[in-house]
């Protein structure tokens, strides 16, 4: 009998190339993810690390002092060479010959914007004649105008120069800066909180008057009473205001006693008020532990303070706060809605064309571009519902909109809509994963449908539902595009949660980490200074979302241990 | 219409054997064959009976004119090869099958003389009068205590004393009390498979049901756990009327008083267990109980 010839275990049968292909796909994916994470992490962590100050003298006699931001090789265009002096050209050609025709240049953060008109300066290596790290070079972070670099030459107290050496001036600075900063913080509190409260009281009296006018007419007795109350409030307010102003003036006067004189890289003497200094340190004398201290203090400021300098300096606390608050409100809105919708779809609706259509629609909703949700939110929530609310409850404030514009509440609602499909799909899956034997057991005990759902199905599905919820929260926290339309702003003057009744102000605009990243990266005037902050803010947002996901995984495994048997 | 044949009661051992016809082939061909019902059941008080009960899953008929009676305080076993409709029948008693939208039924069942399938019957109230134990233990994801008192909880019982009492009585009834009395608040899912099944039995008897339905309660358990459950059934007998589906012939022989033999949706023979196992009327029954087919 002739045997059928059999193929040897061929390459195709084993699928060796497929193994390599699939492994290759995975590798590329991992590399991309790991690369992105590594880039953001390294850059984000490096941003706040204090680096030394370098003073550079160029061949043309110009001096720069600042922090080296980065260095690169560049290929000079043809028109570059004729513009150089012969001596410089020779040196440049020498350098380029060793580097494949390219030249090295460094970007120096030179600061002192009010003097130089620049924040950064490119310096070509071949132009450098001398380079050093001066012992007493000081980095000064200021309330405005960006960073300042200089060497202290004197300390001024009450208009008199009391120290004439860098060391003595620096000693005095360290002695007085703490109290000055405390006074500045107190002044800021007075400005925001106390004056804010005065304004709020006056505004509420004014609104009460306007409401009375609209309701009763201008001459009714009730209106007259309101008018008198308003006038009284006005008097009270201006008295209060004068008192606060006086206190602020006293603080200012106390702070104005201390100033410090610096010599800049351009050999100019400049005097800085101590009150304008946020933080200063002698960058070239720092030990490792000092650097760590400055690093920690900058991180603390980053996480807890308000932004300065068009968001490129200072902290992102309002953005963190806004993101978290918005995500929470969104969750409270989307959780009941999504779970109820999924319950009806899975437990009550009769399977058929209608249910399939709804399910397809829900899945399609997940694919709608998020900006479309933003447009919808603006049109529906702000301009339709919000405007109607204003007419009904806040008529006295019109034409200034209260709810009829973007705000925390509408942003949360828009994102709730956006994340609804995630919650519905996850909940449906969780519900369908509840074994039928559980339901049957409950029915056999004489339980009704709702009793079975509430006591058996929902607890058992809870891990899955929560997982879906937290995925939705992560999605919502990372979303930016719709927020630009419905309430996220570059700089919010007030937090949406404060000590003024009713404490939570859902109509206020708010700051958001995602929008903050966009604003820093693309809207900033000092984009070179803002760029590192983009990485740091991204790192923070990613850490936030990562924390949410870790919480999701841990919660799920804990609930699973509780509700799902290991035996079956 | 009436497909039940009553045979003459004869002295033990010399009952007339039905001639060996090709019943199995006739059933497979779609014919109806009469049930052989032994007369002893007529002497018993009846808690549940089915009347010409037919059931369709969509276009497929799964039960054909079933007439079976469950005696009060006795154990009635449903036996037969896989796919014969035992589980379908027992799941029809408390109308759990209603949850499937494709199920249609004809005929009726009576629980203590009251119709189960009449229009307007309160299904939930009906189920409260029955207890059911399923093939796989299905304790709820909650504490042992809450599992047992679940039937009372859904009735809104809040009185702690009543609940405690029912919990203890039911767990003692299910021979589980001694093992779990110190950890009633533990999660029920931490119990072993056999304990879980006894917990399910405790839950089923917590509301003092008129009939206890057991759908292959030991099929997912190991031999030791099986023995415990069988002993338990022995204990429960008398206090409860039990209808049990089983695959295990020895189990049916050991635990039940009456046995019904089903084949492809037909009830072939129904009578006292000793008779069914020792001197059945039908050759098919004998073949099945002696392991020659099925």
PDB file of C-alpha atoms in Angstrom, chain A residues 275-386:
ATOM      1  CA  UNK A 275       8.930  91.123  48.771  1.00  0.00           C
ATOM      2  CA  UNK A 276       9.241  90.272  45.083  1.00  0.00           C
ATOM      3  CA  UNK A 277      11.440  87.250  45.776  1.00  0.00           C
ATOM      4  CA  UNK A 278       9.764  83.874  46.043  1.00  0.00           C
ATOM      5  CA  UNK A 279      12.881  81.824  46.406  1.00  0.00           C
ATOM      6  CA  UNK A 280      16.602  82.480  45.987  1.00  0.00           C
ATOM      7  CA  UNK A 281      19.623  80.249  46.255  1.00  0.00           C
ATOM      8  CA  UNK A 282      23.348  80.412  45.455  1.00  0.00           C
ATOM      9  CA  UNK A 283      23.247  77.854  42.667  1.00  0.00           C
ATOM     10  CA  UNK A 284      26.983  77.137  42.575  1.00  0.00           C
ATOM     11  CA  UNK A 285      27.502  76.592  46.289  1.00  0.00           C
ATOM     12  CA  UNK A 286      24.815  73.981  46.763  1.00  0.00           C
ATOM     13  CA  UNK A 287      25.632  70.642  48.217  1.00  0.00           C
ATOM     14  CA  UNK A 288      23.629  67.689  47.028  1.00  0.00           C
ATOM     15  CA  UNK A 289      21.378  67.833  50.070  1.00  0.00           C
ATOM     16  CA  UNK A 290      20.655  71.535  49.482  1.00  0.00           C
ATOM     17  CA  UNK A 291      19.624  70.791  45.939  1.00  0.00           C
ATOM     18  CA  UNK A 292      17.304  68.113  47.232  1.00  0.00           C
ATOM     19  CA  UNK A 293      15.795  70.612  49.640  1.00  0.00           C
ATOM     20  CA  UNK A 294      15.167  73.133  46.873  1.00  0.00           C
ATOM     21  CA  UNK A 295      13.779  70.359  44.680  1.00  0.00           C
ATOM     22  CA  UNK A 296      11.353  69.321  47.423  1.00  0.00           C
ATOM     23  CA  UNK A 297      10.351  72.900  48.114  1.00  0.00           C
ATOM     24  CA  UNK A 298       9.682  73.470  44.408  1.00  0.00           C
ATOM     25  CA  UNK A 299       7.564  70.325  44.224  1.00  0.00           C
ATOM     26  CA  UNK A 300       5.631  71.459  47.271  1.00  0.00           C
ATOM     27  CA  UNK A 301       5.029  74.791  45.625  1.00  0.00           C
ATOM     28  CA  UNK A 302       4.069  73.053  42.389  1.00  0.00           C
ATOM     29  CA  UNK A 303       1.488  70.893  44.106  1.00  0.00           C
ATOM     30  CA  UNK A 304       0.045  73.387  46.562  1.00  0.00           C
ATOM     31  CA  UNK A 305       0.413  76.914  45.193  1.00  0.00           C
ATOM     32  CA  UNK A 306      -1.312  78.970  42.584  1.00  0.00           C
ATOM     33  CA  UNK A 307       0.335  79.584  39.231  1.00  0.00           C
ATOM     34  CA  UNK A 308       2.391  82.708  38.529  1.00  0.00           C
ATOM     35  CA  UNK A 309       3.850  84.196  35.394  1.00  0.00           C
ATOM     36  CA  UNK A 310       1.122  83.107  32.970  1.00  0.00           C
ATOM     37  CA  UNK A 311       1.173  79.605  34.459  1.00  0.00           C
ATOM     38  CA  UNK A 312       4.824  78.954  33.562  1.00  0.00           C
ATOM     39  CA  UNK A 313       5.934  79.278  37.192  1.00  0.00           C
ATOM     40  CA  UNK A 314       4.440  78.509  40.527  1.00  0.00           C
ATOM     41  CA  UNK A 315       2.008  75.712  41.222  1.00  0.00           C
ATOM     42  CA  UNK A 316      -0.905  73.953  39.662  1.00  0.00           C
ATOM     43  CA  UNK A 317      -2.996  73.476  42.771  1.00  0.00           C
ATOM     44  CA  UNK A 318      -6.141  75.062  41.315  1.00  0.00           C
ATOM     45  CA  UNK A 319      -5.815  72.772  38.307  1.00  0.00           C
ATOM     46  CA  UNK A 320      -5.435  69.663  40.470  1.00  0.00           C
ATOM     47  CA  UNK A 321      -8.352  70.795  42.583  1.00  0.00           C
ATOM     48  CA  UNK A 322     -10.510  71.539  39.549  1.00  0.00           C
ATOM     49  CA  UNK A 323      -9.674  68.224  37.899  1.00  0.00           C
ATOM     50  CA  UNK A 324     -10.453  66.205  41.002  1.00  0.00           C
ATOM     51  CA  UNK A 325     -13.647  68.081  41.822  1.00  0.00           C
ATOM     52  CA  UNK A 326     -14.886  67.872  38.260  1.00  0.00           C
ATOM     53  CA  UNK A 327     -14.145  64.163  38.100  1.00  0.00           C
ATOM     54  CA  UNK A 328     -15.997  63.573  41.349  1.00  0.00           C
ATOM     55  CA  UNK A 329     -19.083  65.489  40.274  1.00  0.00           C
ATOM     56  CA  UNK A 330     -18.967  63.692  36.953  1.00  0.00           C
ATOM     57  CA  UNK A 331     -18.856  60.336  38.734  1.00  0.00           C
ATOM     58  CA  UNK A 332     -21.803  61.193  40.927  1.00  0.00           C
ATOM     59  CA  UNK A 333     -23.738  62.087  37.806  1.00  0.00           C
ATOM     60  CA  UNK A 334     -22.713  59.209  35.569  1.00  0.00           C
ATOM     61  CA  UNK A 335     -22.812  56.341  38.057  1.00  0.00           C
ATOM     62  CA  UNK A 336     -26.522  56.203  38.826  1.00  0.00           C
ATOM     63  CA  UNK A 337     -27.487  57.093  35.273  1.00  0.00           C
ATOM     64  CA  UNK A 338     -25.256  54.503  33.626  1.00  0.00           C
ATOM     65  CA  UNK A 339     -26.037  51.735  36.092  1.00  0.00           C
ATOM     66  CA  UNK A 340     -29.774  52.284  35.825  1.00  0.00           C
ATOM     67  CA  UNK A 341     -29.650  52.330  32.041  1.00  0.00           C
ATOM     68  CA  UNK A 342     -27.611  49.139  31.951  1.00  0.00           C
ATOM     69  CA  UNK A 343     -29.933  47.473  34.483  1.00  0.00           C
ATOM     70  CA  UNK A 344     -32.932  48.181  32.315  1.00  0.00           C
ATOM     71  CA  UNK A 345     -31.153  47.022  29.166  1.00  0.00           C
ATOM     72  CA  UNK A 346     -29.893  43.798  30.718  1.00  0.00           C
ATOM     73  CA  UNK A 347     -32.534  42.809  33.248  1.00  0.00           C
ATOM     74  CA  UNK A 348     -35.839  44.229  32.094  1.00  0.00           C
ATOM     75  CA  UNK A 349     -35.845  44.970  28.370  1.00  0.00           C
ATOM     76  CA  UNK A 350     -36.974  42.122  26.157  1.00  0.00           C
ATOM     77  CA  UNK A 351     -34.208  41.145  23.774  1.00  0.00           C
ATOM     78  CA  UNK A 352     -35.107  42.320  20.302  1.00  0.00           C
ATOM     79  CA  UNK A 353     -34.425  44.824  17.580  1.00  0.00           C
ATOM     80  CA  UNK A 354     -35.047  47.819  19.828  1.00  0.00           C
ATOM     81  CA  UNK A 355     -32.588  46.682  22.485  1.00  0.00           C
ATOM     82  CA  UNK A 356     -29.984  45.881  19.860  1.00  0.00           C
ATOM     83  CA  UNK A 357     -30.462  49.317  18.337  1.00  0.00           C
ATOM     84  CA  UNK A 358     -30.016  50.979  21.708  1.00  0.00           C
ATOM     85  CA  UNK A 359     -26.926  48.928  22.393  1.00  0.00           C
ATOM     86  CA  UNK A 360     -25.409  49.850  19.025  1.00  0.00           C
ATOM     87  CA  UNK A 361     -26.256  53.489  19.655  1.00  0.00           C
ATOM     88  CA  UNK A 362     -24.556  53.394  23.045  1.00  0.00           C
ATOM     89  CA  UNK A 363     -21.442  51.845  21.527  1.00  0.00           C
ATOM     90  CA  UNK A 364     -21.438  54.446  18.771  1.00  0.00           C
ATOM     91  CA  UNK A 365     -21.727  57.172  21.369  1.00  0.00           C
ATOM     92  CA  UNK A 366     -18.344  56.013  22.650  1.00  0.00           C
ATOM     93  CA  UNK A 367     -16.877  56.739  19.227  1.00  0.00           C
ATOM     94  CA  UNK A 368     -18.194  60.282  18.843  1.00  0.00           C
ATOM     95  CA  UNK A 369     -15.321  62.808  18.907  1.00  0.00           C
ATOM     96  CA  UNK A 370     -15.150  64.392  22.322  1.00  0.00           C
ATOM     97  CA  UNK A 371     -15.248  67.922  20.927  1.00  0.00           C
ATOM     98  CA  UNK A 372     -18.742  67.141  19.677  1.00  0.00           C
ATOM     99  CA  UNK A 373     -19.751  66.487  23.266  1.00  0.00           C
ATOM    100  CA  UNK A 374     -18.239  69.857  24.103  1.00  0.00           C
ATOM    101  CA  UNK A 375     -20.330  71.589  21.464  1.00  0.00           C
ATOM    102  CA  UNK A 376     -23.411  69.761  22.656  1.00  0.00           C
ATOM    103  CA  UNK A 377     -22.671  70.624  26.273  1.00  0.00           C
ATOM    104  CA  UNK A 378     -22.240  74.290  25.409  1.00  0.00           C
ATOM    105  CA  UNK A 379     -25.470  74.415  23.421  1.00  0.00           C
ATOM    106  CA  UNK A 380     -27.610  72.234  25.631  1.00  0.00           C
ATOM    107  CA  UNK A 381     -26.341  72.710  29.174  1.00  0.00           C
ATOM    108  CA  UNK A 382     -25.000  76.275  29.073  1.00  0.00           C
ATOM    109  CA  UNK A 383     -27.194  78.057  26.573  1.00  0.00           C
ATOM    110  CA  UNK A 384     -30.436  76.129  27.013  1.00  0.00           C
ATOM    111  CA  UNK A 385     -30.682  74.812  30.570  1.00  0.00           C
ATOM    112  CA  UNK A 386     -28.248  77.315  32.082  1.00  0.00           C
TER     113      UNK A 386
END
